[in-house]
Structures are given as C-alpha cells and as structure tokens.
PDB file of C-alpha atoms in Angstrom:
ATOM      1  CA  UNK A   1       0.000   0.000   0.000  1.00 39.00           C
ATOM      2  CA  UNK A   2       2.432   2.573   1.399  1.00 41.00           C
ATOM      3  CA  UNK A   3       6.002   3.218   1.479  1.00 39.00           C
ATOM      4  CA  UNK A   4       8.776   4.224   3.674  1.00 39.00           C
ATOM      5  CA  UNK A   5       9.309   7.971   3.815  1.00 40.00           C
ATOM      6  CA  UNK A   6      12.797   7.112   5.329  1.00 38.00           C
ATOM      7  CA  UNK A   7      12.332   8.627   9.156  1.00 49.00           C
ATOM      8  CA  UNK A   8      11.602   6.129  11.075  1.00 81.00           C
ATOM      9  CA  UNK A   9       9.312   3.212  11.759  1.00 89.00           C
ATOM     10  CA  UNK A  10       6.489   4.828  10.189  1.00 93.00           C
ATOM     11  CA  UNK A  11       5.028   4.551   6.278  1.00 91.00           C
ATOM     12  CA  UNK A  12       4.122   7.692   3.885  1.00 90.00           C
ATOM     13  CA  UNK A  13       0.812   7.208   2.666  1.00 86.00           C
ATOM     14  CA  UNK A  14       0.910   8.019  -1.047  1.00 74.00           C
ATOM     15  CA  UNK A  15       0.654  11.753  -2.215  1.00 59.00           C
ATOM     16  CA  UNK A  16      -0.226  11.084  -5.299  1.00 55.00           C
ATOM     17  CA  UNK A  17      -3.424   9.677  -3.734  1.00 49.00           C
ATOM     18  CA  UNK A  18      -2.823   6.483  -5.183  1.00 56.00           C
ATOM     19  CA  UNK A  19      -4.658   4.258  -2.235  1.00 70.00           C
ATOM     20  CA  UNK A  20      -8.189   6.414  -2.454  1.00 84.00           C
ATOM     21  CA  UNK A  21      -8.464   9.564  -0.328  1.00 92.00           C
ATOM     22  CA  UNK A  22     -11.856  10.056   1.277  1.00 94.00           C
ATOM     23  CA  UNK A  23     -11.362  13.781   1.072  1.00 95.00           C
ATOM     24  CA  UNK A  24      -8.882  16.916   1.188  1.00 95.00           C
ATOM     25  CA  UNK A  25      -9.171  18.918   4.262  1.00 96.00           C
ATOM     26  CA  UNK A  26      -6.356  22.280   4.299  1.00 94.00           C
ATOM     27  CA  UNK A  27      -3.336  20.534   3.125  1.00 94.00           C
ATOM     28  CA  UNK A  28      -4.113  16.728   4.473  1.00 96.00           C
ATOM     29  CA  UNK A  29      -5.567  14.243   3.290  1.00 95.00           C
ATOM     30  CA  UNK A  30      -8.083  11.650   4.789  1.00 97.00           C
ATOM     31  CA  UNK A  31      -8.134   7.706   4.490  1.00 96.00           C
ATOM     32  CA  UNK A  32     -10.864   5.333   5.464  1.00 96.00           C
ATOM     33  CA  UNK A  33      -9.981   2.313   7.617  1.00 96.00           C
ATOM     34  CA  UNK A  34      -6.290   1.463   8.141  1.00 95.00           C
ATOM     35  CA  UNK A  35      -4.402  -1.983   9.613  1.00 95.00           C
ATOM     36  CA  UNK A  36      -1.968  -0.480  11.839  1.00 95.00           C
ATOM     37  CA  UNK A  37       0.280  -2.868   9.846  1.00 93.00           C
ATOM     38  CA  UNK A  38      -0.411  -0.704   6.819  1.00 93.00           C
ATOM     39  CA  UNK A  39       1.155   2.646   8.325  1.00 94.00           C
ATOM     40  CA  UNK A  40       4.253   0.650  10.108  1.00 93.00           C
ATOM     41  CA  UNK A  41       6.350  -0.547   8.423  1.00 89.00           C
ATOM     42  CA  UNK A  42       7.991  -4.120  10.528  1.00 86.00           C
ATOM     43  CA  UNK A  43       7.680  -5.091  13.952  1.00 89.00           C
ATOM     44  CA  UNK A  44       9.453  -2.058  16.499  1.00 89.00           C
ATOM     45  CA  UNK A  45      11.898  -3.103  18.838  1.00 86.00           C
ATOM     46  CA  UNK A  46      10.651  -3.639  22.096  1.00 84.00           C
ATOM     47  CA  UNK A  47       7.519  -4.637  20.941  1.00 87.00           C
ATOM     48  CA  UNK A  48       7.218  -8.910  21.119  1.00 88.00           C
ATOM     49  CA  UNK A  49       6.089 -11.002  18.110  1.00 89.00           C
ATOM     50  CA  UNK A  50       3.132 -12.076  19.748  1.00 89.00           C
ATOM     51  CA  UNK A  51       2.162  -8.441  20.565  1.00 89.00           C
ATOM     52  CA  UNK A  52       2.659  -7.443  17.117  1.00 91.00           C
ATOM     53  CA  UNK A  53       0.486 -10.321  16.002  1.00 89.00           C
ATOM     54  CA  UNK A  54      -2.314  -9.309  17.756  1.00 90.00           C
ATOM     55  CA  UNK A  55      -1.485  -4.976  17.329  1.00 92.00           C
ATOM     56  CA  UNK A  56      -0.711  -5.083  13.431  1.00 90.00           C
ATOM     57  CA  UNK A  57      -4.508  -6.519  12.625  1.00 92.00           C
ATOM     58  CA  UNK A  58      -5.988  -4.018  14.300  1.00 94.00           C
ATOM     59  CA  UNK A  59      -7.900  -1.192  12.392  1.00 96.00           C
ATOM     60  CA  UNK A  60      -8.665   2.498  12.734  1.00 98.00           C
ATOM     61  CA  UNK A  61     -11.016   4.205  11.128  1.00 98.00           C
ATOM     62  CA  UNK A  62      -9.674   7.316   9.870  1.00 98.00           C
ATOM     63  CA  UNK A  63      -6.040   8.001   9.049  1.00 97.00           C
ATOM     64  CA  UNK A  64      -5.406  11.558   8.537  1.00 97.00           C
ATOM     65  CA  UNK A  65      -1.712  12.175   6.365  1.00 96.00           C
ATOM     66  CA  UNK A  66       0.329  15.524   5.420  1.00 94.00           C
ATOM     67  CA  UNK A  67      -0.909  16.220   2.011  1.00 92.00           C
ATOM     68  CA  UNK A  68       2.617  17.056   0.202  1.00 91.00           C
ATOM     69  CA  UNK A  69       4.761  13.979   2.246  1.00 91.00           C
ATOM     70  CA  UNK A  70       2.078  11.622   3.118  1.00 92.00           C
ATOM     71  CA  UNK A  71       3.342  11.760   6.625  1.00 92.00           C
ATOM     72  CA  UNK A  72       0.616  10.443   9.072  1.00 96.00           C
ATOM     73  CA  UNK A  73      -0.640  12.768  11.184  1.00 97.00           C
ATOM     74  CA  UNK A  74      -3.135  11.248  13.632  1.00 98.00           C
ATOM     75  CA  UNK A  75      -4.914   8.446  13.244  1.00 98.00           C
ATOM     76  CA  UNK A  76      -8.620   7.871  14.325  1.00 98.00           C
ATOM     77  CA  UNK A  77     -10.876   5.703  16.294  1.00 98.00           C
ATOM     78  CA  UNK A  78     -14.510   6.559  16.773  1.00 98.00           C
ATOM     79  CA  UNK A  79     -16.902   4.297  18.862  1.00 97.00           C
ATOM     80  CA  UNK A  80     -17.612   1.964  22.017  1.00 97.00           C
ATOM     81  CA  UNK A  81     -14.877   1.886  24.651  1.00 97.00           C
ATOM     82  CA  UNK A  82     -14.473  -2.121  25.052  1.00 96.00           C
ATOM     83  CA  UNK A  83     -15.554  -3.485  28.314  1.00 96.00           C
ATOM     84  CA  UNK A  84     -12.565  -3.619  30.971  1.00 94.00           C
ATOM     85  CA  UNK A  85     -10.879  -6.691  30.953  1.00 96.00           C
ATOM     86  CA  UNK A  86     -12.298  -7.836  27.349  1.00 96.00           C
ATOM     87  CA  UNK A  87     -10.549  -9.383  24.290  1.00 93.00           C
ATOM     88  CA  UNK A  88     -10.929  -6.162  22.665  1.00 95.00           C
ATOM     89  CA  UNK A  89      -9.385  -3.907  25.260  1.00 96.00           C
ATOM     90  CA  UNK A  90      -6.134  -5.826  25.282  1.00 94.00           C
ATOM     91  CA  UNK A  91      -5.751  -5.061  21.792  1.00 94.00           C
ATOM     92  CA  UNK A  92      -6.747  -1.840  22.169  1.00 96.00           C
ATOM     93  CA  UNK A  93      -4.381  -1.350  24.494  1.00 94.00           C
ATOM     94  CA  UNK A  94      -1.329  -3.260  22.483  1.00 94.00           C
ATOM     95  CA  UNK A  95      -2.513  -1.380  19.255  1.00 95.00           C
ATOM     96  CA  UNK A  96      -1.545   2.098  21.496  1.00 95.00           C
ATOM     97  CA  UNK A  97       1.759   0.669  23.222  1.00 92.00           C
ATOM     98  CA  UNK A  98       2.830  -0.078  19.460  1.00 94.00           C
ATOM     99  CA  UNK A  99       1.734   3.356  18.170  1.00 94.00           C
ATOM    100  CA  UNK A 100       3.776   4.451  20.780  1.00 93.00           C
ATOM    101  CA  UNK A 101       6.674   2.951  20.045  1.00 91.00           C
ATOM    102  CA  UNK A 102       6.669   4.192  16.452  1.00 93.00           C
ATOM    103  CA  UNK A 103       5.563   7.801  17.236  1.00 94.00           C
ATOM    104  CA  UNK A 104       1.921   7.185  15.493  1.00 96.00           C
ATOM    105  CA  UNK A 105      -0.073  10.307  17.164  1.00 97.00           C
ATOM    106  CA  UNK A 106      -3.618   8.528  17.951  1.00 98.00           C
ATOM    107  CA  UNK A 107      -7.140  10.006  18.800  1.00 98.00           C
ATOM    108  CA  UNK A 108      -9.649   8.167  20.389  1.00 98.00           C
ATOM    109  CA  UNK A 109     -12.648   8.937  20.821  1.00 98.00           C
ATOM    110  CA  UNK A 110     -15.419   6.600  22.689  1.00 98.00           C
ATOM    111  CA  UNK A 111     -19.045   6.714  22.132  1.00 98.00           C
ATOM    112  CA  UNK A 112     -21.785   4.161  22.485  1.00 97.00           C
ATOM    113  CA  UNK A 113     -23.644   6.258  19.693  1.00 98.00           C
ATOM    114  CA  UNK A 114     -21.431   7.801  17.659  1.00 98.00           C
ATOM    115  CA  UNK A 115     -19.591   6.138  14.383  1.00 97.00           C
ATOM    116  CA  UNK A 116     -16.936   7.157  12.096  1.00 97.00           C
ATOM    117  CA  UNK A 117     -19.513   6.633   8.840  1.00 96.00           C
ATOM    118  CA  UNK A 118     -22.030   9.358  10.091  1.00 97.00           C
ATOM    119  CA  UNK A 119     -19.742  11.554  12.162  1.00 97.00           C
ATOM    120  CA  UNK A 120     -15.578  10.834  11.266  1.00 98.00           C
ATOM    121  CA  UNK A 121     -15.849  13.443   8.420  1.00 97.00           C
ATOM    122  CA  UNK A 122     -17.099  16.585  10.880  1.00 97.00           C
ATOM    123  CA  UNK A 123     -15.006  15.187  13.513  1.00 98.00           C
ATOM    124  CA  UNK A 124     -11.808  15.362  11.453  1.00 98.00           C
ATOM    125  CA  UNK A 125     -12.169  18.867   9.602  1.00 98.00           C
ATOM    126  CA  UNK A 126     -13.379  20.443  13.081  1.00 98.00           C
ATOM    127  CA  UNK A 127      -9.885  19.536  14.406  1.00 98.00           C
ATOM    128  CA  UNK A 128      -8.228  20.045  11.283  1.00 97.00           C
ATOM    129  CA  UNK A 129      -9.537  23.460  11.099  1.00 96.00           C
ATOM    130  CA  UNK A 130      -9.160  23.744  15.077  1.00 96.00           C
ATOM    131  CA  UNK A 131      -5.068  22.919  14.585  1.00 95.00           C
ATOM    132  CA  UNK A 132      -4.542  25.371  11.936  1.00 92.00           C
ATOM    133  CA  UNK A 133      -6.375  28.289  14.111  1.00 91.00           C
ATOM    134  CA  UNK A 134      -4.634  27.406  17.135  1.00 89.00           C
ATOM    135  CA  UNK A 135      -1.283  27.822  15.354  1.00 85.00           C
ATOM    136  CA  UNK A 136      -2.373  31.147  14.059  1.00 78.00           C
ATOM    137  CA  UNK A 137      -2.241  30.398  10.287  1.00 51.00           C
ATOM    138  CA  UNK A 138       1.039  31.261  10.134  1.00 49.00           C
ATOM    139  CA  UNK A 139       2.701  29.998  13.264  1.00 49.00           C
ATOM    140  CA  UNK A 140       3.373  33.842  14.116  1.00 54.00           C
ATOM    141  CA  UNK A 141       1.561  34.390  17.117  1.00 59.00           C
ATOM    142  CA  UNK A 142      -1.144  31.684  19.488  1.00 59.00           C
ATOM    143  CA  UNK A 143      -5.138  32.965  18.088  1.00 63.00           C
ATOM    144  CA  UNK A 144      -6.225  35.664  21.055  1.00 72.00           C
ATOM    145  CA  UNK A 145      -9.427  33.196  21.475  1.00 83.00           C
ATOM    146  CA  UNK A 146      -9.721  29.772  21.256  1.00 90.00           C
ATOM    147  CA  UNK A 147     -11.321  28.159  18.081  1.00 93.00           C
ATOM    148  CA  UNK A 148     -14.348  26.669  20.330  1.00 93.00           C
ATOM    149  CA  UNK A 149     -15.535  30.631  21.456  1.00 91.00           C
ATOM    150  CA  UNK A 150     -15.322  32.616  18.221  1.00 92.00           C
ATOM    151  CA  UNK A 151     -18.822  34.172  17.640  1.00 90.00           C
ATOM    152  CA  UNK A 152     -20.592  34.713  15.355  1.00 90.00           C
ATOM    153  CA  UNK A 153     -24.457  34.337  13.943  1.00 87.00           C
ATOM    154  CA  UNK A 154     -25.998  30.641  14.751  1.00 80.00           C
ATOM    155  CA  UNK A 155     -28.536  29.175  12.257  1.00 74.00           C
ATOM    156  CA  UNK A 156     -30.765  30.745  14.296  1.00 74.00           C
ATOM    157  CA  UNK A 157     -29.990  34.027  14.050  1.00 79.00           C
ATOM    158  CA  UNK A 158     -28.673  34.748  17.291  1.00 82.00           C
ATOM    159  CA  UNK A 159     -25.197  35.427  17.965  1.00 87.00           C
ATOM    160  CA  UNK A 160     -22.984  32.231  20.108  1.00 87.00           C
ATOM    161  CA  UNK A 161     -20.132  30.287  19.206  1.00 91.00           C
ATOM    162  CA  UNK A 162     -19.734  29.528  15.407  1.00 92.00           C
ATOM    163  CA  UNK A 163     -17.901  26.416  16.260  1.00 94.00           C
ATOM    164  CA  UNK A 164     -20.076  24.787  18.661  1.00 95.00           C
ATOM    165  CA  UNK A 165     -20.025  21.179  17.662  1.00 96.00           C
ATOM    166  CA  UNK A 166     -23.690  21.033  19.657  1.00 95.00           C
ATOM    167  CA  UNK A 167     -25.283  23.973  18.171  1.00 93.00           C
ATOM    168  CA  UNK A 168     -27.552  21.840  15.984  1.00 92.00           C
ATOM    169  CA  UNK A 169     -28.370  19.412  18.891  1.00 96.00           C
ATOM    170  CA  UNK A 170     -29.586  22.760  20.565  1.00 94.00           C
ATOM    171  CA  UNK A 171     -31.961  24.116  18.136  1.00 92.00           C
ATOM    172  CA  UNK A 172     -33.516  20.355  17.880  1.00 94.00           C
ATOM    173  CA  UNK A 173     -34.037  20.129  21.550  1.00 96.00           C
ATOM    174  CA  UNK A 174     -35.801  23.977  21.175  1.00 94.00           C
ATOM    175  CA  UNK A 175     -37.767  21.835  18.176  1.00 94.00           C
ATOM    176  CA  UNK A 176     -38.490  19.130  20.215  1.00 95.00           C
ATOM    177  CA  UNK A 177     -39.612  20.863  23.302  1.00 96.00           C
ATOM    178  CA  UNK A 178     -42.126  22.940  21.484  1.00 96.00           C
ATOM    179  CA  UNK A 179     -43.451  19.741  19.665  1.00 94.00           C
ATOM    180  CA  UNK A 180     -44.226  18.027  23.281  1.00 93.00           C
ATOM    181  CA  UNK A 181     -41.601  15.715  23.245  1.00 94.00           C
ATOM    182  CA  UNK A 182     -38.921  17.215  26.017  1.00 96.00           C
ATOM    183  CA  UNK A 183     -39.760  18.924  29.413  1.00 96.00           C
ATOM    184  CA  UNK A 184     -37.379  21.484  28.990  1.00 97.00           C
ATOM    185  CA  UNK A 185     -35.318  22.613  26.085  1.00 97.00           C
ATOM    186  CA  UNK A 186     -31.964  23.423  27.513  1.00 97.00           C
ATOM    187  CA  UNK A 187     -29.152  20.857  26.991  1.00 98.00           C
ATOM    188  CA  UNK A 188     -27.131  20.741  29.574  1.00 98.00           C
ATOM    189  CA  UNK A 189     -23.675  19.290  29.917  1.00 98.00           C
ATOM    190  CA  UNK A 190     -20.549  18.778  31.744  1.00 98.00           C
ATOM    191  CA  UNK A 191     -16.749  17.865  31.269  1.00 98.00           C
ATOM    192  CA  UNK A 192     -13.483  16.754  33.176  1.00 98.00           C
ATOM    193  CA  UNK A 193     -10.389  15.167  32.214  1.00 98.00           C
ATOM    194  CA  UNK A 194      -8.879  12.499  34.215  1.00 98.00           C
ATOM    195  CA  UNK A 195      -5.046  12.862  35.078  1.00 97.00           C
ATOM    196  CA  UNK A 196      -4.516   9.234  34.671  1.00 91.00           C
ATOM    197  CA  UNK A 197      -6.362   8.532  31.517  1.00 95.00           C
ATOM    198  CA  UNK A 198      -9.172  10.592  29.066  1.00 98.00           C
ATOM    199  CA  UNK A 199     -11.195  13.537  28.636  1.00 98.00           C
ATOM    200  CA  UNK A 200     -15.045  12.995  29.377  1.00 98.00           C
ATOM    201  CA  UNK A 201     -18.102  15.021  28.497  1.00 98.00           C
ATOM    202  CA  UNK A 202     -21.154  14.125  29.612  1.00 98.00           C
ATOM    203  CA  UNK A 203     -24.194  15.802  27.706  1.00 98.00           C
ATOM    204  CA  UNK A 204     -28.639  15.507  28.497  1.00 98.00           C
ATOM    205  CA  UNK A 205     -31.587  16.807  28.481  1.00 98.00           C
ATOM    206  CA  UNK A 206     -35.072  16.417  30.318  1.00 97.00           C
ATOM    207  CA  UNK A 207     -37.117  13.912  28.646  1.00 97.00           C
ATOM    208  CA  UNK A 208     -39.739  14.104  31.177  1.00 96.00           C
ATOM    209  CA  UNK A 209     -39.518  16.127  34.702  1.00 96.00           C
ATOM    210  CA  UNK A 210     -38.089  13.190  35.986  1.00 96.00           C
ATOM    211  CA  UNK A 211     -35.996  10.851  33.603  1.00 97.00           C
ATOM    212  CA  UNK A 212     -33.177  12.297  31.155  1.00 97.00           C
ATOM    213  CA  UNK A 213     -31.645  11.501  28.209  1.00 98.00           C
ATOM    214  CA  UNK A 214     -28.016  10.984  28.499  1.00 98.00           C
ATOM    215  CA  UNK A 215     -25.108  10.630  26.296  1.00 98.00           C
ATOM    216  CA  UNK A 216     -21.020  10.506  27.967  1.00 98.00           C
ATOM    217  CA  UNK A 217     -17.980  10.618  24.868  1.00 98.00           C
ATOM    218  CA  UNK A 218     -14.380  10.184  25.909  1.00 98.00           C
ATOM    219  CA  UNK A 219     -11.568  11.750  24.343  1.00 98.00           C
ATOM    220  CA  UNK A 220      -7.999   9.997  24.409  1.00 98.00           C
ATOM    221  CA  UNK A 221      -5.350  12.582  22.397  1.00 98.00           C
ATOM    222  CA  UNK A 222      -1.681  10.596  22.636  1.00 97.00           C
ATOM    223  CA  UNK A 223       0.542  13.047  21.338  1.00 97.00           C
ATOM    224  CA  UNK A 224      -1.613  14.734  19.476  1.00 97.00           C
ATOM    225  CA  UNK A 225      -3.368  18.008  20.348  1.00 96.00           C
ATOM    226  CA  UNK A 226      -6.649  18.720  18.903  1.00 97.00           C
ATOM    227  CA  UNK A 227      -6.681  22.210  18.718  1.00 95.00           C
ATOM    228  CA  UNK A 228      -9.127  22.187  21.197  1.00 96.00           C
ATOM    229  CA  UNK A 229      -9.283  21.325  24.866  1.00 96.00           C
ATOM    230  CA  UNK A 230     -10.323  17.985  24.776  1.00 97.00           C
ATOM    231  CA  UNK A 231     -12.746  17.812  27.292  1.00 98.00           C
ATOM    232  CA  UNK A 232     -14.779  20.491  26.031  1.00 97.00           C
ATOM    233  CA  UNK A 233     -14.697  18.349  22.745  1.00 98.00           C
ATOM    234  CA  UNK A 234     -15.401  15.800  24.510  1.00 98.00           C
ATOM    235  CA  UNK A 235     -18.545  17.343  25.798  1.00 98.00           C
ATOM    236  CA  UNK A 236     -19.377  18.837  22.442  1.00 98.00           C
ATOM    237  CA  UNK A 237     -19.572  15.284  20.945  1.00 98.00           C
ATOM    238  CA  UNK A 238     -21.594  13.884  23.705  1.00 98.00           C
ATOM    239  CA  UNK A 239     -24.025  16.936  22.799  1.00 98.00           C
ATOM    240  CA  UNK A 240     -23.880  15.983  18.916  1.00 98.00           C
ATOM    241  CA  UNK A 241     -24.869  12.307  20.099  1.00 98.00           C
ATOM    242  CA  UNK A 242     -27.719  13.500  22.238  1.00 98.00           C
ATOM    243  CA  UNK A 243     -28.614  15.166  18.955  1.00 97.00           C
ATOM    244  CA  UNK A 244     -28.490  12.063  16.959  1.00 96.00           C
ATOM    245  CA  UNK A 245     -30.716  10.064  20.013  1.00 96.00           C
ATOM    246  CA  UNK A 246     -33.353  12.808  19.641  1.00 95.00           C
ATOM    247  CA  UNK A 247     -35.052  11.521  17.091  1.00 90.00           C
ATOM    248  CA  UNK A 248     -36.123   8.691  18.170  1.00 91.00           C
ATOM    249  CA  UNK A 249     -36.248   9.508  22.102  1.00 90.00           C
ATOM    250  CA  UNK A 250     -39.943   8.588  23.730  1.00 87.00           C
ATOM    251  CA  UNK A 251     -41.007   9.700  27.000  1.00 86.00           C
ATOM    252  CA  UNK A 252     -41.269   6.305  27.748  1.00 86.00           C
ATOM    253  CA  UNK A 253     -38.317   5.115  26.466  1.00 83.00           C
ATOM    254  CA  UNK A 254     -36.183   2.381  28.657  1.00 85.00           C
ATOM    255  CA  UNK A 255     -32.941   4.078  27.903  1.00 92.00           C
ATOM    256  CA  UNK A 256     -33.720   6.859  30.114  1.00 97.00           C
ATOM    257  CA  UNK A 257     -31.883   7.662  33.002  1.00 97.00           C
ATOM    258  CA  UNK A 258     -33.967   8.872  36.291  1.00 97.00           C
ATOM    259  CA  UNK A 259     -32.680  12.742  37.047  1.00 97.00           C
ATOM    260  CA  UNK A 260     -32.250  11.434  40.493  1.00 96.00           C
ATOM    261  CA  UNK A 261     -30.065   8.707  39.491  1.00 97.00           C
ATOM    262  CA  UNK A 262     -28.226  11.473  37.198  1.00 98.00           C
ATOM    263  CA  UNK A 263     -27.462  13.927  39.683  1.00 97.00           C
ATOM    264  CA  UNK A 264     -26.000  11.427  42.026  1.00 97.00           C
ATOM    265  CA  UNK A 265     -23.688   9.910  39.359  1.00 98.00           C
ATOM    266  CA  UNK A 266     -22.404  13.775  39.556  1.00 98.00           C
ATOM    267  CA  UNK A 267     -21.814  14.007  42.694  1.00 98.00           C
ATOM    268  CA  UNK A 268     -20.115  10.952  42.714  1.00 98.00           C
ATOM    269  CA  UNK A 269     -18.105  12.364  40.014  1.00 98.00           C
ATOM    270  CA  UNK A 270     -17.222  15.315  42.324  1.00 98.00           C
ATOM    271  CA  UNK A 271     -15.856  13.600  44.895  1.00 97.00           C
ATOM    272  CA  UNK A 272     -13.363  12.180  43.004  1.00 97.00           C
ATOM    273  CA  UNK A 273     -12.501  15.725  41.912  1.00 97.00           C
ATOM    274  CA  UNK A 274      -8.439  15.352  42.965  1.00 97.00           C
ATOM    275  CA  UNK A 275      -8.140  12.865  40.131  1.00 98.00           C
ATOM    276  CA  UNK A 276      -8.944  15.977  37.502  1.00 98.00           C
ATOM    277  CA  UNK A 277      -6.930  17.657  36.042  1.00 97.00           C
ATOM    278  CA  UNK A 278      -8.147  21.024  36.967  1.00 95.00           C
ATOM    279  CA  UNK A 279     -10.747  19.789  39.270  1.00 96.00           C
ATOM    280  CA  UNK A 280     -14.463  20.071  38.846  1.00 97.00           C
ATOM    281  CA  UNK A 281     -16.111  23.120  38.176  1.00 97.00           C
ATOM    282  CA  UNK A 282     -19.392  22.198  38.108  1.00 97.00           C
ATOM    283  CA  UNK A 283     -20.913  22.184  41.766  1.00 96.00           C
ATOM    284  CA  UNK A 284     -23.724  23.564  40.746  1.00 95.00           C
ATOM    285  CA  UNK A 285     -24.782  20.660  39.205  1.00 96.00           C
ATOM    286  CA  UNK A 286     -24.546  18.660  42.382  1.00 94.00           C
ATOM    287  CA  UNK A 287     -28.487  19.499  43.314  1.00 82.00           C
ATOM    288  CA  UNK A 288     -31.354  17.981  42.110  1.00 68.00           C
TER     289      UNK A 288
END
C-alpha cells in the first residue's frame, strides 16, 4: 500500500493519492480504515512477536496524512470503549503501546452512539480546522481566542459560538420541546479530564420532569493536540450524540436515566474531583 518515507518506523501514505483519499481537508488528506500494519512498516523493537500479532490486525477508522509527504498525522478511532478486561481492550491497548513505540499520534474517541460513517468526516475537519487556528495560520503568534468561542451568527440568528459542535443538537431540543416531546429545552452538559487517563463530556436533556436523556464521549489525544481542549470536545460530541438520540427519544423510552439517578452519578463524580486535572467546576450541578 504505502512506502517508507525514510524517518523512522512509520510509512508515507501516497501523495499522489494512489490508495483512495476520502477527502482533502487544508493541506491533508483523509483515508478510510487502516491496519496499523499498513502505516508501520515491521515489527518495532521492544515490541514482542506475539504483541505485534495481535497490534498489526488491528484497524482504525480514519487516518489523517500531510498532504505534500504523506506523513501520518493522527490516526482515528470513533466508537464503544471495550468493556474492561475484554478481548478487545487488550488489543486496544497493544494497538496504542505499538503506536507508541513508532511515534503514530492517535485520537480516540469513545461513544456508544457515535460512528466514524455518520460523524468521522465533521469530527476530522473540526480539528483540522481547530489545529490550523490554534497555530495562528502562520505559526506567528497563538489565536487571542480559542477556536471553540469565536462568535458569530448561529442558524438561528442569534449570535454564540460559530464552532459549537452542539449547536444543531440545541436548536432540535428547542424543536423538540415545542413539539411536546422534552420537558425542557436546555441541553445541559458537563466535562473533566482524568489525570490518569481521558477527557469525558457528559451531555442531556429532560425527557420528562423526571428521567433524562443521556449521552457521555471520551476523548484519548496521545501526542496529538486537537486544537481544542479535549474535554470540552469531549462534551461537544456527547451533545452531537444526544442530537443524533433525539429523534427517536420517547417519553417512555427504557434508555432513560432517572434525574435522580443522574445527579447522584455527579456528585459521585465530584468527589473524586483530585483525580482531575483542573478539578471540577461544576458544583452547581450537584443538586437535584
């Protein structure tokens, strides 16, 4: 498929786009699924033959490449974290002690709802675009505000953050609140990011006075930066999947979670508020 661009363990994807490009996104360009085999080339040392067995079959579903050396950039995995102790974590796991080895940059992020097919694209120019802000363009200078809090006008009309990630999830809650279907239209959300492992947004809304709809997304950047703080991405995306779970959402609906049962998961959250980086900032979610 690929060939050696001569520094180091990992392969150039080809720049004349001879292995099919899903699309161009300012200056890189974007594969569909990848064997991690496919973008290293040979077994790294330090890493055993059974644990490259097991690593080098292993997929992701988005490779993102420098446009001009075919250089890999990041590459992507979008859905369900694997249950602990499960077949797939352990490969999950060997899959990132490999891509560490070789210097592969990896994003991760988990979602019980959300898949590469309906949301990779978005997901991939957002923090495309969010990179290239955050270096200023040019590289002069750091942007004076961060890519998430630039305003300007919504679909709406009204004047927010242009590159809200939720902002359609938002107006459809509005939607679905006047149509009957929610008890309150405001989505609310939350996000922290563990200092021994990912960022985590949690995103709901009110279903009924008493039951919510709830979505949590993880967010696992290894050495890669998304242009972004990841949590708040991390919260965005759990908004865009509460977005996607609207559509179908009944007041009576099994999946819901009892806003009782919601708040306490919170303030268990909370207490564990010296494993955050940064701590938690949102106490005044902590009452029912």
């Amino acid at each position: 498929m690929t060939s050696s661009d001569g520094r180091g363990w990992l392969r150039a994807m080809p720049a004349d786009g001879g292995r099919d490009a899903l699309f161009d996104r300012a200056g890189h360009r974007v594969y569909g699924t990848c064997r991690l085999s496919e973008l290293v080339q040979g077994r790294p040392p330090g890493v055993t033959g059974s644990q490259w067995g097991s690593a080098s079959r292993a997929a992701f579903d988005l490779v993102v490449s420098a446009a001009d050396t075919g250089r890999p950039v990041v590459a992507v995995a979008i859905g369900p974290v694997p249950p602990a102790g499960s077949a797939e974590q352990r490969v999950e796991r060997l899959t990132d002690a490999v891509s560490a080895a070789v210097g592969l940059p990896v994003l991760r992020i988990g979602s019980p709802t959300l898949r590469a097919a309906e949301h990779g694209r978005r997901l991939v120019e957002y923090v495309v675009d969010a990179r290239a802000y955050a270096a200023g363009g040019t590289g002069d200078e750091p942007a004076p505000v961060g890519f998430r809090d630039i305003l300007g006008r919504l679909p709406d009309g009204r004047t927010g953050p242009v590159n809200d990630l939720g902002t359609l999830t938002r107006a459809a809650a509005v939607e679905a609140y006047v149509a009957g279907r929610l008890a309150d239209p405001i989505v609310r959300g939350l996000h922290v990011h563990w200092a021994e492992g990912p960022a985590e947004g949690w995103s709901w809304v009110q279903v009924r006075p008493d039951a919510c709809l709830v979505e949590r997304v993880s967010v696992t950047a290894q050495r890669f930066s998304c242009g972004v703080d990841a949590a708040r991405l991390a919260e965005d995306l759990a908004t865009v999947a509460v977005g996607e779970r609207l559509r179908a959402v009944r007041p009576d609906g099994p999946d819901l979670l009892a806003r009782a049962d919601l708040t306490t998961e919170i303030v268990a959250l909370s207490r564990r508020r010296d494993e955050l980086v940064g701590g938690f900032a949102f106490d005044h979610l902590c009452a029912d």
